[in-house]
Amino acid sequence: MKLSIRPRRMRISEGVRALVRENVLSVDDFVYPIFVVPGKDRLEPIDSMPGCFRLSVDNAVKLCEKIEALGVRGVEVFGLPEYKDEVGSAAWDMNSPVQRAIGEIKNHVPNLVVIGDVCLCQYTSHGHCGKLTGSYVNNDETLELLAKVAVSQAAAGADMVAPSDMMDGRVAAIRKALDDNNFINTAIMAYSVKYASAYYGPFREAADSAPAFGDRRQYQMDAANSREAMKEVALDLEEGADIIMVKPAMAYLDIVRQVRDSVDFPVAVYNVSGEYAMVKAAAAKGWIDEKRIVLETLTAMKRAGADIIITYHALDAAKWLREG
Ligand code: PBG
Ligand code: ZN
């Protein structure tokens, strides 16, 4: 048999493979999520997310210095507040850990891109992402609260705000509030396509943000839908989003590809806590090769079209990419 076309020729050596490689993972792609808590000198391991910690602001700053040294470009800041109430008012308190962390990180590590997560679920006594009317998460009354959170984070020095609440109209409300307060250059990375997902389990434990009753299916998206994702993306762009996010990542890479193909804006993907926990658990058992699994998985996110990858693996992956 004489084959004239042999794809294997392009796989014959590492040199040839490198020359024809279509997608290359880079440390420039990564954003690392951090959890900040009240107090000083706190560094508490999160059981279901080995390698991740709840950090007081002083330790968060120290970690950010290491993060920058690794070449990682950005952090997304989540927080556990000092107090919770019905409307989540600690979310816009300038003395809350998130606002203090944003300010301190920008003071000490000014070139690190600092992104504030805008939501209320870590701050409300009931754990929902908005203000309640009875058991209904009241969309329109939540918008003004989210706008306050975004403005407080911008005032603290955030480069970007990332609304993760899934209320309708929140990007427009946040954009207007930022502009009205002269934060015209604070970008919005919108969690545009955020599914109601079991993959958020470990995060909710880490951030103490599980809903006290019901679930989030009246605001987060149904995992069965993809056309609806395109509608959410179109709306967020109309409202002024700068970056579109899809979340979770691994089970939703078809959505990442569809979004990438339909917009000219940067696309981010959030490789969430449950995805991380599964990899870490299997690696701890010696059932998988963690380094290879992680780099393969993150490369798949890039291949699907992600420009930005928010991942708890960022620091390990940065080291692995450096060692080659
Ligand atoms: C809060 C929020 C969640 C995540 C990011 N922001 C959880 C949720 O919606 O319940 C999940 C992140 C992760 O699982 O890593 N709105
Ligand atoms: Zn929330």
Short mmCIF file of C-alpha atoms and ligand atoms in Angstrom, two decimals:
data_model
loop_
_atom_site.label_atom_id
_atom_site.label_comp_id
_atom_site.label_asym_id
_atom_site.label_seq_id
_atom_site.Cartn_x
_atom_site.Cartn_y
_atom_site.Cartn_z
CA MET A 1 0.00 0.00 0.00
CA LYS A 2 1.23 3.49 -0.87
CA LEU A 3 -0.22 6.27 1.21
CA SER A 4 0.53 9.76 -0.03
CA ILE A 5 -1.10 11.57 2.86
CA ARG A 6 0.26 10.59 6.23
CA PRO A 7 -0.78 12.81 9.17
CA ARG A 8 1.72 10.93 11.33
CA ARG A 9 4.59 12.74 9.53
CA MET A 10 3.61 15.84 11.46
CA ARG A 11 3.87 13.92 14.75
CA ILE A 12 7.25 12.33 14.12
CA SER A 13 9.29 14.35 16.67
CA GLU A 14 8.82 16.93 19.40
CA GLY A 15 10.33 19.54 17.08
CA VAL A 16 7.79 18.91 14.32
CA ARG A 17 4.94 18.67 16.82
CA ALA A 18 5.92 22.03 18.29
CA LEU A 19 6.06 23.64 14.85
CA VAL A 20 2.55 22.56 13.92
CA ARG A 21 0.96 22.98 17.36
CA GLU A 22 -2.24 25.00 17.05
CA ASN A 23 -2.85 26.12 20.63
CA VAL A 24 -0.26 26.88 23.27
CA LEU A 25 -1.16 27.34 26.90
CA SER A 26 0.52 30.37 28.48
CA VAL A 27 0.82 31.73 31.98
CA ASP A 28 -0.66 34.92 30.48
CA ASP A 29 -3.99 33.10 30.22
CA PHE A 30 -4.46 32.48 33.94
CA VAL A 31 -6.45 34.15 36.68
CA TYR A 32 -6.20 32.70 40.21
CA PRO A 33 -9.20 32.91 42.58
CA ILE A 34 -8.49 33.75 46.23
CA PHE A 35 -10.69 33.71 49.35
CA VAL A 36 -10.16 36.42 51.93
CA VAL A 37 -11.40 36.43 55.52
CA PRO A 38 -11.44 38.88 58.45
CA GLY A 39 -8.61 38.96 60.97
CA LYS A 40 -4.83 38.67 60.75
CA ASP A 41 -2.36 35.91 60.01
CA ARG A 42 -5.05 33.44 58.99
CA LEU A 43 -4.26 30.71 56.49
CA GLU A 44 -6.88 27.98 56.65
CA PRO A 45 -6.80 25.04 54.27
CA ILE A 46 -10.04 24.36 52.39
CA ASP A 47 -10.66 20.60 52.81
CA SER A 48 -12.31 19.91 49.48
CA MET A 49 -9.86 22.14 47.57
CA PRO A 50 -6.38 20.92 48.54
CA GLY A 51 -3.79 23.64 47.98
CA CYS A 52 -6.34 26.46 48.41
CA PHE A 53 -6.70 28.52 51.58
CA ARG A 54 -8.90 31.07 53.25
CA LEU A 55 -6.51 33.96 53.84
CA SER A 56 -6.56 37.08 55.93
CA VAL A 57 -5.69 40.19 53.96
CA ASP A 58 -2.03 40.26 55.11
CA ASN A 59 -1.50 36.69 53.89
CA ALA A 60 -3.44 37.36 50.69
CA VAL A 61 -1.00 40.16 49.88
CA LYS A 62 1.97 37.86 50.52
CA LEU A 63 0.43 35.23 48.27
CA CYS A 64 -0.17 37.83 45.55
CA GLU A 65 3.53 38.68 45.58
CA LYS A 66 4.25 35.01 44.87
CA ILE A 67 1.52 34.90 42.25
CA GLU A 68 3.08 37.81 40.41
CA ALA A 69 6.54 36.24 40.66
CA LEU A 70 5.13 33.16 38.93
CA GLY A 71 4.01 35.36 36.05
CA VAL A 72 0.28 34.93 36.65
CA ARG A 73 -1.47 38.11 35.55
CA GLY A 74 -4.61 38.29 37.62
CA VAL A 75 -6.48 37.32 40.76
CA GLU A 76 -10.20 37.20 41.39
CA VAL A 77 -11.08 38.07 44.96
CA PHE A 78 -13.88 36.33 46.88
CA GLY A 79 -14.60 37.01 50.52
CA LEU A 80 -16.17 35.84 53.72
CA PRO A 81 -17.51 38.81 55.63
CA GLU A 82 -17.55 39.76 59.30
CA TYR A 83 -21.37 39.81 59.32
CA LYS A 84 -24.32 38.65 57.23
CA ASP A 85 -27.78 40.18 56.92
CA GLU A 86 -30.93 39.95 54.78
CA VAL A 87 -29.58 42.13 51.96
CA GLY A 88 -25.88 41.31 52.18
CA SER A 89 -24.73 44.79 53.12
CA ALA A 90 -21.20 43.63 54.02
CA ALA A 91 -20.75 43.15 50.27
CA TRP A 92 -20.35 46.90 49.76
CA ASP A 93 -18.72 47.70 53.12
CA MET A 94 -15.34 49.32 52.45
CA ASN A 95 -14.01 47.60 55.60
CA SER A 96 -14.94 44.11 54.43
CA PRO A 97 -12.10 41.72 53.59
CA VAL A 98 -12.64 41.94 49.81
CA GLN A 99 -12.44 45.73 49.67
CA ARG A 100 -9.44 45.81 52.02
CA ALA A 101 -7.71 43.04 50.07
CA ILE A 102 -8.27 44.79 46.75
CA GLY A 103 -6.74 47.99 48.13
CA GLU A 104 -3.77 46.27 49.78
CA ILE A 105 -3.01 44.10 46.76
CA LYS A 106 -3.05 47.12 44.45
CA ASN A 107 -0.73 48.92 46.91
CA HIS A 108 1.82 46.13 47.12
CA VAL A 109 1.51 44.42 43.74
CA PRO A 110 0.19 47.18 41.47
CA ASN A 111 0.70 45.34 38.20
CA LEU A 112 -1.38 42.33 39.17
CA VAL A 113 -4.86 42.62 37.61
CA VAL A 114 -7.33 42.55 40.49
CA ILE A 115 -10.87 41.41 39.76
CA GLY A 116 -13.65 41.70 42.33
CA ASP A 117 -16.39 39.07 42.34
CA VAL A 118 -19.70 40.89 42.52
CA CYS A 119 -22.43 38.88 44.22
CA LEU A 120 -24.37 38.77 47.47
CA CYS A 121 -24.56 35.07 48.35
CA GLN A 122 -21.51 35.15 50.62
CA TYR A 123 -23.07 38.08 52.46
CA THR A 124 -26.77 37.31 52.78
CA SER A 125 -28.09 35.42 55.80
CA HIS A 126 -30.12 33.20 53.41
CA GLY A 127 -27.25 32.53 50.96
CA HIS A 128 -29.11 33.61 47.82
CA CYS A 129 -27.48 35.89 45.26
CA GLY A 130 -30.00 38.70 45.69
CA LYS A 131 -32.59 40.40 47.84
CA LEU A 132 -35.60 38.28 48.73
CA THR A 133 -39.28 39.06 48.41
CA GLY A 134 -40.73 36.09 50.25
CA SER A 135 -38.79 33.22 48.72
CA TYR A 136 -38.37 34.97 45.35
CA VAL A 137 -35.02 36.52 44.53
CA ASN A 138 -36.17 39.98 43.51
CA ASN A 139 -34.33 40.81 40.30
CA ASP A 140 -34.83 44.54 40.00
CA GLU A 141 -34.34 45.37 43.67
CA THR A 142 -31.10 43.40 43.60
CA LEU A 143 -29.65 45.48 40.76
CA GLU A 144 -29.05 48.56 42.88
CA LEU A 145 -27.31 46.47 45.53
CA LEU A 146 -25.02 44.85 42.97
CA ALA A 147 -24.21 48.28 41.58
CA LYS A 148 -23.16 49.38 45.07
CA VAL A 149 -20.90 46.34 45.40
CA ALA A 150 -19.26 47.05 42.05
CA VAL A 151 -18.69 50.72 42.86
CA SER A 152 -17.21 49.84 46.27
CA GLN A 153 -14.77 47.42 44.65
CA ALA A 154 -13.83 49.97 41.99
CA ALA A 155 -13.32 52.55 44.75
CA ALA A 156 -11.05 50.07 46.53
CA GLY A 157 -8.97 49.88 43.35
CA ALA A 158 -10.25 46.87 41.40
CA ASP A 159 -9.25 46.79 37.74
CA MET A 160 -12.31 44.75 36.87
CA VAL A 161 -15.57 43.68 38.46
CA ALA A 162 -17.11 40.30 37.73
CA PRO A 163 -20.84 39.98 38.43
CA SER A 164 -21.68 36.32 39.15
CA ASP A 165 -25.27 36.74 40.35
CA MET A 166 -27.18 36.12 37.06
CA MET A 167 -29.79 38.84 37.62
CA ASP A 168 -31.22 40.26 34.38
CA GLY A 169 -29.94 43.73 33.57
CA ARG A 170 -27.09 43.75 36.05
CA VAL A 171 -24.36 44.58 33.55
CA ALA A 172 -26.21 47.72 32.46
CA ALA A 173 -26.89 48.70 36.07
CA ILE A 174 -23.25 48.18 37.05
CA ARG A 175 -21.89 49.97 33.98
CA LYS A 176 -24.09 52.99 34.67
CA ALA A 177 -23.15 53.12 38.34
CA LEU A 178 -19.43 52.82 37.55
CA ASP A 179 -19.66 55.57 34.94
CA ASP A 180 -21.72 57.83 37.20
CA ASN A 181 -18.93 57.51 39.76
CA ASN A 182 -16.22 58.19 37.18
CA PHE A 183 -14.89 54.64 37.09
CA ILE A 184 -14.99 54.67 33.31
CA ASN A 185 -11.96 52.39 32.99
CA THR A 186 -13.12 49.72 35.41
CA ALA A 187 -13.92 46.76 33.17
CA ILE A 188 -16.80 44.33 33.54
CA MET A 189 -16.04 40.65 33.17
CA ALA A 190 -19.57 39.27 33.08
CA TYR A 191 -20.44 35.77 34.19
CA SER A 192 -22.76 35.82 31.19
CA VAL A 193 -23.24 32.11 30.82
CA LYS A 194 -23.38 30.66 34.29
CA TYR A 195 -25.12 27.35 34.70
CA ALA A 196 -26.88 26.06 37.81
CA SER A 197 -24.23 23.47 38.53
CA ALA A 198 -23.32 20.79 41.06
CA TYR A 199 -19.69 21.64 40.29
CA TYR A 200 -19.87 24.64 42.65
CA GLY A 201 -20.12 22.42 45.73
CA PRO A 202 -16.61 22.86 47.16
CA PHE A 203 -16.71 26.63 46.56
CA ARG A 204 -19.90 26.98 48.58
CA GLU A 205 -18.22 25.17 51.44
CA ALA A 206 -15.13 27.39 51.10
CA ALA A 207 -17.14 30.61 50.87
CA ASP A 208 -19.99 29.59 53.18
CA SER A 209 -22.43 30.62 50.46
CA ALA A 210 -24.83 27.72 50.00
CA PRO A 211 -28.49 28.81 49.81
CA ALA A 212 -30.36 28.14 53.07
CA PHE A 213 -33.42 26.95 51.12
CA GLY A 214 -34.09 25.93 47.54
CA ASP A 215 -31.46 26.28 44.85
CA ARG A 216 -30.31 28.79 42.25
CA ARG A 217 -32.25 27.45 39.27
CA GLN A 218 -34.50 30.49 39.02
CA TYR A 219 -31.50 32.64 38.12
CA GLN A 220 -28.63 30.42 36.96
CA MET A 221 -28.99 28.63 33.62
CA ASP A 222 -30.32 25.16 32.88
CA ALA A 223 -27.47 22.81 31.93
CA ALA A 224 -29.53 21.50 29.02
CA ASN A 225 -29.51 24.81 27.12
CA SER A 226 -27.16 26.30 24.57
CA ARG A 227 -29.28 28.70 22.49
CA GLU A 228 -30.13 30.46 25.73
CA ALA A 229 -26.41 30.97 26.31
CA MET A 230 -26.15 32.99 23.10
CA LYS A 231 -29.07 35.14 24.26
CA GLU A 232 -27.33 35.87 27.57
CA VAL A 233 -24.11 36.76 25.76
CA ALA A 234 -25.87 39.12 23.34
CA LEU A 235 -27.66 40.88 26.19
CA ASP A 236 -24.50 41.33 28.26
CA LEU A 237 -22.63 42.80 25.30
CA GLU A 238 -25.49 45.20 24.61
CA GLU A 239 -25.37 46.22 28.26
CA GLY A 240 -21.65 46.94 28.14
CA ALA A 241 -19.74 43.82 29.18
CA ASP A 242 -16.04 43.88 28.26
CA ILE A 243 -15.33 40.17 28.74
CA ILE A 244 -17.77 37.28 28.45
CA MET A 245 -17.42 34.35 30.83
CA VAL A 246 -18.68 30.80 30.55
CA LYS A 247 -18.90 28.72 33.73
CA PRO A 248 -18.26 25.89 34.58
CA ALA A 249 -15.61 24.88 32.04
CA MET A 250 -15.07 21.17 31.44
CA ALA A 251 -18.63 20.06 30.81
CA TYR A 252 -19.40 23.24 28.85
CA LEU A 253 -16.59 23.55 26.29
CA ASP A 254 -19.12 23.29 23.46
CA ILE A 255 -20.62 26.51 24.79
CA VAL A 256 -17.19 28.15 24.96
CA ARG A 257 -16.67 27.30 21.28
CA GLN A 258 -20.09 28.66 20.29
CA VAL A 259 -19.51 31.89 22.19
CA ARG A 260 -16.00 32.27 20.74
CA ASP A 261 -17.38 31.86 17.23
CA SER A 262 -20.19 34.35 17.73
CA VAL A 263 -18.47 37.35 19.36
CA ASP A 264 -15.35 39.47 18.88
CA PHE A 265 -14.93 40.08 22.62
CA PRO A 266 -12.51 38.27 24.93
CA VAL A 267 -13.92 35.04 26.32
CA ALA A 268 -13.11 33.75 29.80
CA VAL A 269 -13.83 30.33 31.19
CA TYR A 270 -14.09 29.43 34.89
CA ASN A 271 -12.60 26.05 35.75
CA VAL A 272 -14.64 25.73 38.95
CA SER A 273 -14.12 24.21 42.37
CA GLY A 274 -15.78 20.85 41.69
CA GLU A 275 -13.66 20.34 38.59
CA TYR A 276 -10.57 21.09 40.66
CA ALA A 277 -11.66 18.85 43.53
CA MET A 278 -12.16 15.85 41.23
CA VAL A 279 -8.68 16.18 39.77
CA LYS A 280 -7.04 16.68 43.16
CA ALA A 281 -8.88 13.70 44.67
CA ALA A 282 -7.93 11.33 41.88
CA ALA A 283 -4.34 12.62 41.91
CA ALA A 284 -4.08 12.13 45.67
CA LYS A 285 -5.10 8.50 45.15
CA GLY A 286 -2.40 8.11 42.53
CA TRP A 287 -5.03 7.28 39.91
CA ILE A 288 -4.04 10.02 37.46
CA ASP A 289 -0.94 12.02 36.60
CA GLU A 290 -1.93 15.42 37.97
CA LYS A 291 0.46 17.54 35.92
CA ARG A 292 -0.47 15.92 32.62
CA ILE A 293 -4.20 15.91 33.37
CA VAL A 294 -4.21 19.57 34.36
CA LEU A 295 -2.18 20.80 31.40
CA GLU A 296 -4.27 18.72 29.00
CA THR A 297 -7.50 20.02 30.49
CA LEU A 298 -6.42 23.67 30.48
CA THR A 299 -5.19 23.29 26.89
CA ALA A 300 -8.63 21.95 25.95
CA MET A 301 -10.19 25.12 27.37
CA LYS A 302 -7.86 27.19 25.23
CA ARG A 303 -8.60 25.05 22.17
CA ALA A 304 -12.32 25.57 22.79
CA GLY A 305 -11.69 29.30 22.48
CA ALA A 306 -10.99 30.69 25.93
CA ASP A 307 -8.69 33.72 26.11
CA ILE A 308 -8.72 33.78 29.90
CA ILE A 309 -8.80 30.73 32.18
CA ILE A 310 -9.81 31.28 35.78
CA THR A 311 -8.47 28.26 37.62
CA TYR A 312 -7.38 27.03 41.04
CA HIS A 313 -4.63 25.14 39.18
CA ALA A 314 -3.07 28.43 38.00
CA LEU A 315 -0.08 28.44 40.33
CA ASP A 316 0.83 24.79 39.75
CA ALA A 317 0.27 25.16 36.02
CA ALA A 318 2.47 28.27 35.92
CA LYS A 319 5.30 26.28 37.55
CA TRP A 320 4.79 23.31 35.22
CA LEU A 321 4.81 25.51 32.13
CA ARG A 322 8.03 27.08 33.32
CA GLU A 323 9.76 23.71 33.84
CA GLY A 324 8.44 22.55 30.44
C1 PBG B 1 -21.25 33.06 43.72
C2 PBG B 1 -20.24 32.24 42.99
C3 PBG B 1 -20.17 30.85 42.89
C4 PBG B 1 -19.00 30.57 42.21
C5 PBG B 1 -18.41 31.78 41.87
N1 PBG B 1 -19.20 32.80 42.36
C6 PBG B 1 -21.04 29.79 43.45
C7 PBG B 1 -22.47 29.81 43.19
O1 PBG B 1 -22.98 30.42 42.24
O2 PBG B 1 -23.15 29.19 44.01
C8 PBG B 1 -18.48 29.19 41.93
C9 PBG B 1 -17.01 29.08 41.77
C10 PBG B 1 -16.48 27.71 41.93
O3 PBG B 1 -17.21 26.71 42.12
O4 PBG B 1 -15.25 27.58 41.86
N2 PBG B 1 -22.21 33.66 42.94
ZN ZN B 2 -23.92 34.46 44.27
#
